[in-house]
Amino acid sequence: MNPPKPSKDKESPGSSSSSQVTFAGIKSASKKELRGGRIRAEVDINREIQNCRDEQSERFDLSKSSVTILPNTIKDLTHVRELYLYSNRIQQLPPEIGNLVNLKVLALSENSLTTLPDTMDRLVQLKVLDLRHNRFNDIPEVIYRITSLTTLYLRFNRIKEVSDTIRNLVNLQMLSLRENRIRSLPITVGQLVQLLTLDVAHNHLEHLPNEIGSCAQLTTLDLTHNELVDLPELIGNLKNLSRLLIRYNRLSTIPSSLANCSKLDEFNIEGNNVSQLPEGLLSSLVHLNTISLARNNFNSFPLGGPTQFTSVHSINMECNTIDKIPFSIFSLAKYLSKLNMRENALTSLPLDIGSWTALVELNLATNQLTIIPEDIKSLQNLEVLIMSNNQLKVSDNKVYRANLMNL
């Protein structure tokens, strides 16, 4: 589920005589704001609240309105189901927010929140809570008591740890903790058995708990840009995974149990320290569309033969030290349209290169090739051939085809 993007209701005109809390505007602006020229249209929050109550609107939207303080009259919006307050300057919420017992969506991203009121545990119907881009150093304890939550966004805060009471959020389907400072996940994350998406990319994780294997409904697990040195064997229990993102970590091995995750359509381990894969791993992942082994320590192709690439459309092996493409390795790769072997140690190309007939783009730049095989002319679909920074003879230009776009 994507973060909520509300459509704004029509704004009501502000009251020039109101002394209540207002947005930063002509008459409510401080002298400093006036001197700075930051003058905005005056809008009376209490008037907006009154209008929402009178119209019994289920959506209340004050996003991008320079709100700094919510008045306690917010308690009157007990009928509201969706409250949008994103992109303001709110530092804290009033306790009266707990009166909005029918609330299902609460969008508070891009504010300056550091805490939440304990009264929020009264929001027993709340499904979506968006707290992206705030200033939380930890996850407020009250969040763990809002057990109705199905979607929780905490991206881009300063969170260092996740409490083991995360287990209380038994209805959670989407959890985003991306771009924080988290070093570990509690074993109780395994009790989130309804979880479909877990995004913990751009943190400082070194290990995952074995219990992650109990999140059997997971379809997306994003671990990109962490400090992982291993993956638990029980990750193979996640048989519904279609996206496993483990780029840019410190992995040197991949567990063989990953072969059980047969629904994966992408295998991307770019930017790790892997030198070989478990034999037959890629062959077991029969729905793979894209493979990237780029920027690792491979000096040869993975073991497993031609069946590894039966369904694959794109292969990226750039920035390794592979010195040979095995003969017939792509004999079953009838969908392979893009092959990137840039920055390896290739000295020659296999004799059956002419059979790679589905190729549209072939990148062989920065290797040690001295000739271009004549059979490359058989690649009727080839549009891009990149062979810069090799040791080619000038005479080999005769095999370049007129329809190649990049040399």
XYZ file of C-alpha atoms in Angstrom:
407
model
C 0.000 0.000 0.000
C 1.392 3.414 -0.999
C 1.483 6.310 1.460
C -1.858 8.177 1.480
C -2.264 10.979 -1.036
C -5.439 12.866 -0.236
C -7.457 15.044 -2.551
C -8.061 18.361 -0.806
C -11.563 19.485 0.051
C -12.466 23.049 -0.829
C -11.096 25.438 1.770
C -13.410 27.700 3.684
C -12.563 31.391 3.919
C -10.717 32.436 7.053
C -12.152 34.743 9.644
C -10.218 37.972 9.948
C -11.529 38.635 13.452
C -10.718 35.244 14.955
C -8.294 35.137 17.872
C -8.029 31.343 17.723
C -5.005 29.332 16.553
C -4.385 30.040 12.873
C -2.022 29.140 10.078
C 0.894 31.496 9.564
C -0.823 34.226 7.589
C -1.222 37.963 7.215
C -2.818 38.599 10.603
C -1.550 35.587 12.505
C 2.069 35.853 11.408
C 4.713 36.879 13.906
C 6.678 40.060 13.365
C 9.657 37.943 12.428
C 7.646 36.169 9.741
C 6.342 39.480 8.471
C 9.857 40.872 8.287
C 10.917 37.790 6.379
C 8.135 38.276 3.894
C 6.669 34.842 4.596
C 3.062 35.917 4.510
C 0.369 33.378 3.757
C -3.389 33.552 3.392
C -5.092 33.561 6.778
C -7.025 30.418 7.491
C -8.708 29.826 10.803
C -8.211 26.214 11.866
C -11.146 26.316 14.198
C -13.362 27.522 11.362
C -12.139 24.644 9.235
C -12.904 22.233 12.051
C -16.358 23.736 12.465
C -17.056 23.440 8.732
C -15.930 19.821 8.717
C -18.202 19.059 11.650
C -21.183 20.877 10.116
C -20.763 19.091 6.791
C -20.018 15.758 8.462
C -17.149 15.280 6.040
C -15.240 12.045 6.607
C -12.015 13.615 5.305
C -10.211 16.512 6.952
C -7.183 17.855 5.127
C -4.820 20.554 6.416
C -1.734 19.370 4.533
C 0.872 21.872 3.327
C -0.722 24.686 5.309
C 2.062 25.791 7.688
C 0.237 24.401 10.704
C 2.340 24.538 13.868
C -0.257 23.759 16.554
C -3.539 21.890 16.438
C -6.246 23.338 18.712
C -8.017 21.093 21.204
C -11.199 21.585 19.169
C -9.857 18.771 16.997
C -11.702 16.579 19.510
C -14.973 17.528 17.815
C -14.127 15.568 14.653
C -15.220 12.233 16.043
C -16.886 11.347 12.731
C -13.738 11.831 10.600
C -12.196 8.730 9.027
C -9.217 10.305 7.242
C -7.027 13.073 8.681
C -4.250 14.549 6.548
C -1.694 16.818 8.205
C 1.419 16.113 6.170
C 3.986 18.785 5.219
C 3.408 21.139 8.122
C 5.501 22.220 11.124
C 3.755 20.306 13.869
C 5.979 19.398 16.824
C 3.368 17.658 18.942
C -0.229 16.498 18.776
C -2.814 17.454 21.397
C -4.144 14.642 23.629
C -7.575 15.340 22.137
C -6.471 13.508 18.985
C -7.522 10.373 20.851
C -11.164 11.437 20.532
C -11.167 10.676 16.805
C -12.294 7.124 17.430
C -13.509 6.538 13.863
C -10.178 7.464 12.305
C -8.819 4.960 9.789
C -6.070 7.002 8.106
C -3.739 9.449 9.863
C -1.101 11.096 7.663
C 1.552 13.037 9.580
C 4.578 12.812 7.309
C 6.986 15.737 6.900
C 6.488 17.388 10.265
C 8.741 17.775 13.324
C 7.219 15.212 15.652
C 9.362 13.556 18.319
C 6.590 11.991 20.427
C 2.936 10.991 20.207
C 0.264 11.363 22.915
C -0.668 8.222 24.844
C -4.305 8.898 24.032
C -3.721 7.620 20.514
C -4.322 4.099 21.764
C -8.012 5.020 21.684
C -7.859 5.025 17.880
C -9.083 1.464 17.744
C -10.083 1.636 14.070
C -6.860 3.174 12.772
C -5.461 1.227 9.810
C -2.861 3.518 8.239
C -0.373 5.625 10.200
C 2.122 7.648 8.175
C 4.988 9.158 10.185
C 7.609 9.472 7.466
C 10.105 12.341 7.622
C 9.757 13.360 11.253
C 12.245 13.467 14.141
C 11.562 10.323 16.115
C 14.582 8.876 17.910
C 12.558 5.822 18.808
C 9.160 4.360 18.032
C 6.635 5.846 20.481
C 5.329 3.129 22.790
C 1.747 4.081 22.042
C 2.171 2.817 18.477
C 2.634 -0.720 19.762
C -0.785 -0.446 21.398
C -2.646 0.494 18.210
C -3.229 -3.116 17.294
C -5.650 -2.326 14.469
C -2.806 -0.996 12.289
C -2.290 -2.652 8.919
C 0.144 -0.081 7.472
C 2.887 1.742 9.354
C 5.300 4.154 7.669
C 8.284 5.285 9.738
C 10.712 6.011 6.939
C 13.353 8.696 7.325
C 13.462 9.287 11.050
C 16.265 8.721 13.565
C 15.049 5.450 15.026
C 17.783 3.262 16.508
C 15.848 0.243 17.725
C 12.573 -1.616 17.453
C 10.970 -2.861 20.659
C 10.047 -6.513 21.046
C 6.490 -5.276 21.684
C 6.218 -4.929 17.904
C 4.662 -8.388 18.269
C 1.433 -6.671 19.360
C 0.815 -5.358 15.841
C -0.635 -8.653 14.692
C -2.636 -7.099 11.836
C 0.313 -5.320 10.263
C 0.677 -5.976 6.536
C 3.098 -3.209 5.575
C 5.979 -1.986 7.751
C 8.411 0.619 6.442
C 11.435 1.430 8.598
C 13.583 2.570 5.697
C 16.313 5.179 6.214
C 16.724 5.074 9.965
C 19.600 3.984 12.231
C 18.442 0.515 13.198
C 21.136 -2.073 13.998
C 18.970 -5.091 14.746
C 15.416 -6.384 14.611
C 13.823 -8.190 17.568
C 13.003 -11.874 17.245
C 9.355 -10.954 17.836
C 9.189 -9.606 14.287
C 8.496 -13.234 13.429
C 5.097 -12.912 15.102
C 3.902 -10.465 12.441
C 2.380 -13.308 10.483
C 0.156 -11.056 8.328
C 3.106 -9.024 7.073
C 3.302 -8.703 3.287
C 5.968 -6.004 2.930
C 8.928 -5.305 5.194
C 11.188 -2.433 4.170
C 14.274 -1.925 6.328
C 16.569 -0.619 3.583
C 19.235 1.976 4.404
C 19.820 1.046 8.036
C 22.754 -0.591 9.854
C 21.563 -4.187 10.125
C 24.304 -6.812 10.418
C 22.050 -9.832 10.941
C 18.418 -10.844 10.567
C 16.731 -12.934 13.241
C 15.994 -16.528 12.242
C 12.403 -15.823 13.209
C 11.971 -13.772 10.033
C 11.232 -17.140 8.458
C 7.910 -17.206 10.315
C 6.606 -14.251 8.293
C 5.355 -16.702 5.709
C 3.086 -14.222 3.902
C 5.919 -11.842 2.984
C 6.019 -10.945 -0.695
C 8.559 -8.092 -0.492
C 11.622 -7.920 1.750
C 13.887 -4.920 1.162
C 17.275 -5.138 2.874
C 19.163 -2.879 0.469
C 22.068 -0.797 1.801
C 22.617 -2.368 5.195
C 25.671 -4.084 6.689
C 24.433 -7.665 6.515
C 27.170 -10.283 6.707
C 24.827 -13.257 6.413
C 21.238 -14.319 5.831
C 19.458 -16.875 8.025
C 18.774 -20.301 6.536
C 15.130 -19.921 7.535
C 14.744 -17.209 4.921
C 13.941 -20.163 2.677
C 10.600 -20.468 4.480
C 9.411 -17.287 2.772
C 7.904 -19.123 -0.160
C 5.664 -16.217 -1.183
C 8.567 -13.823 -1.736
C 8.558 -12.259 -5.173
C 11.013 -9.460 -4.334
C 14.098 -9.945 -2.171
C 16.348 -6.896 -2.322
C 19.788 -7.441 -0.786
C 21.950 -5.105 -2.851
C 24.859 -3.336 -1.181
C 25.510 -5.309 1.953
C 28.547 -7.319 3.092
C 27.332 -10.789 2.193
C 29.912 -13.390 1.202
C 27.522 -16.347 0.961
C 23.918 -16.930 -0.032
C 21.939 -19.633 1.823
C 20.992 -22.661 -0.275
C 17.511 -22.572 1.280
C 16.742 -19.580 -0.922
C 16.014 -22.139 -3.642
C 12.649 -22.653 -1.919
C 11.612 -19.085 -2.763
C 10.499 -20.113 -6.215
C 8.247 -17.077 -6.767
C 11.175 -14.656 -6.941
C 11.185 -12.749 -10.217
C 14.391 -10.837 -9.495
C 17.690 -12.003 -8.020
C 19.894 -9.012 -7.288
C 22.927 -9.253 -5.020
C 24.824 -6.309 -6.498
C 27.475 -4.743 -4.301
C 28.314 -7.643 -1.981
C 31.325 -9.948 -1.518
C 29.893 -13.130 -3.027
C 32.219 -15.337 -5.091
C 29.894 -18.265 -5.780
C 26.254 -19.304 -5.435
C 24.899 -22.611 -4.159
C 24.912 -24.989 -7.121
C 21.588 -25.022 -8.913
C 20.171 -22.078 -6.957
C 19.269 -20.039 -10.028
C 17.821 -23.112 -11.759
C 15.395 -23.530 -8.859
C 14.110 -19.976 -9.231
C 12.031 -20.725 -12.290
C 10.281 -17.342 -12.505
C 13.388 -15.173 -12.585
C 13.193 -12.285 -15.003
C 16.266 -10.338 -13.913
C 19.603 -11.432 -12.462
C 22.299 -9.091 -11.174
C 25.541 -10.402 -9.719
C 27.320 -7.108 -10.401
C 30.087 -5.789 -8.159
C 30.910 -8.992 -6.342
C 33.882 -11.381 -6.388
C 32.826 -13.842 -9.106
C 35.625 -15.190 -11.289
C 33.355 -17.609 -13.153
C 29.702 -18.154 -13.995
C 27.509 -19.759 -11.295
C 27.312 -23.553 -11.394
C 24.065 -24.880 -12.763
C 24.348 -24.868 -16.532
C 21.940 -23.456 -19.128
C 18.783 -24.120 -17.068
C 19.721 -21.178 -14.837
C 18.676 -18.694 -17.483
C 15.602 -20.262 -19.072
C 13.176 -17.447 -18.193
C 15.644 -14.585 -17.759
C 15.413 -11.357 -19.776
C 18.320 -9.413 -18.261
C 21.679 -10.468 -16.782
C 24.142 -8.050 -15.205
C 27.562 -9.388 -14.198
C 29.596 -6.208 -14.519
C 32.545 -5.440 -12.250
C 33.670 -8.968 -11.412
C 36.719 -10.932 -12.595
C 35.008 -13.454 -14.876
C 37.414 -14.591 -17.602
C 35.132 -16.841 -19.632
C 31.536 -17.182 -20.798
C 30.966 -20.959 -20.929
C 29.993 -22.506 -24.257
C 26.219 -23.153 -24.493
C 25.515 -21.395 -21.174
C 22.788 -19.372 -22.912
C 21.500 -22.168 -25.143
C 18.134 -22.185 -23.309
C 17.987 -18.431 -22.736
C 15.450 -17.685 -25.455
C 14.248 -14.493 -23.720
C 17.657 -13.002 -22.915
C 17.639 -9.489 -24.380
C 20.237 -7.709 -22.232
C 23.657 -8.987 -21.162
C 26.112 -6.784 -19.282
C 29.636 -8.165 -18.853
C 31.391 -4.796 -18.505
C 34.596 -4.664 -16.447
C 35.494 -8.314 -16.248
C 38.509 -10.266 -17.508
C 37.163 -11.779 -20.737
C 39.796 -12.600 -23.338
C 37.478 -14.273 -25.842
C 33.824 -14.966 -26.557
C 32.216 -18.418 -26.925
C 31.879 -19.946 -30.385
C 28.093 -20.145 -30.076
C 27.624 -16.391 -29.625
C 25.640 -16.402 -32.856
C 22.877 -18.361 -31.111
C 22.081 -15.544 -28.661
C 19.452 -14.357 -31.086
C 17.161 -12.552 -28.630
C 19.886 -10.117 -27.558
C 19.086 -6.442 -28.002
C 21.896 -5.014 -25.877
C 25.349 -6.492 -25.267
C 27.897 -4.674 -23.113
C 31.421 -6.086 -23.267
C 33.300 -2.885 -22.424
C 36.508 -2.880 -20.385
C 37.616 -6.461 -20.885
C 40.632 -7.950 -22.671
C 39.001 -8.918 -25.954
C 41.134 -8.776 -29.091
C 38.624 -9.851 -31.751
C 34.910 -9.719 -32.443
C 33.621 -13.081 -33.680
C 32.140 -13.096 -37.176
C 29.077 -14.862 -35.775
C 28.012 -11.698 -34.005
C 26.483 -10.759 -37.360
C 23.837 -13.411 -36.698
C 22.345 -11.371 -33.865
C 19.578 -9.819 -35.928
C 17.906 -8.125 -32.939
C 21.067 -6.527 -31.592
C 20.758 -2.750 -31.348
C 23.443 -1.862 -28.814
C 26.952 -3.308 -28.792
C 29.411 -1.682 -26.383
C 33.025 -2.807 -26.725
C 35.054 0.208 -25.638
C 38.247 -0.259 -23.618
C 39.243 -3.604 -25.100
C 42.226 -4.586 -27.230
C 40.435 -4.846 -30.558
C 42.176 -4.770 -33.910
C 41.092 -2.046 -36.299
C 40.317 -4.645 -38.963
C 37.516 -6.032 -36.832
C 35.398 -2.985 -37.615
C 34.090 -4.835 -40.668
C 31.807 -6.956 -38.507
C 30.026 -3.987 -36.992
C 26.508 -3.923 -38.314
C 24.847 -0.765 -39.563
C 22.009 -0.997 -37.084
C 24.245 -0.944 -33.996
C 23.550 2.208 -32.013
C 26.443 2.207 -29.545
C 30.034 1.106 -29.969
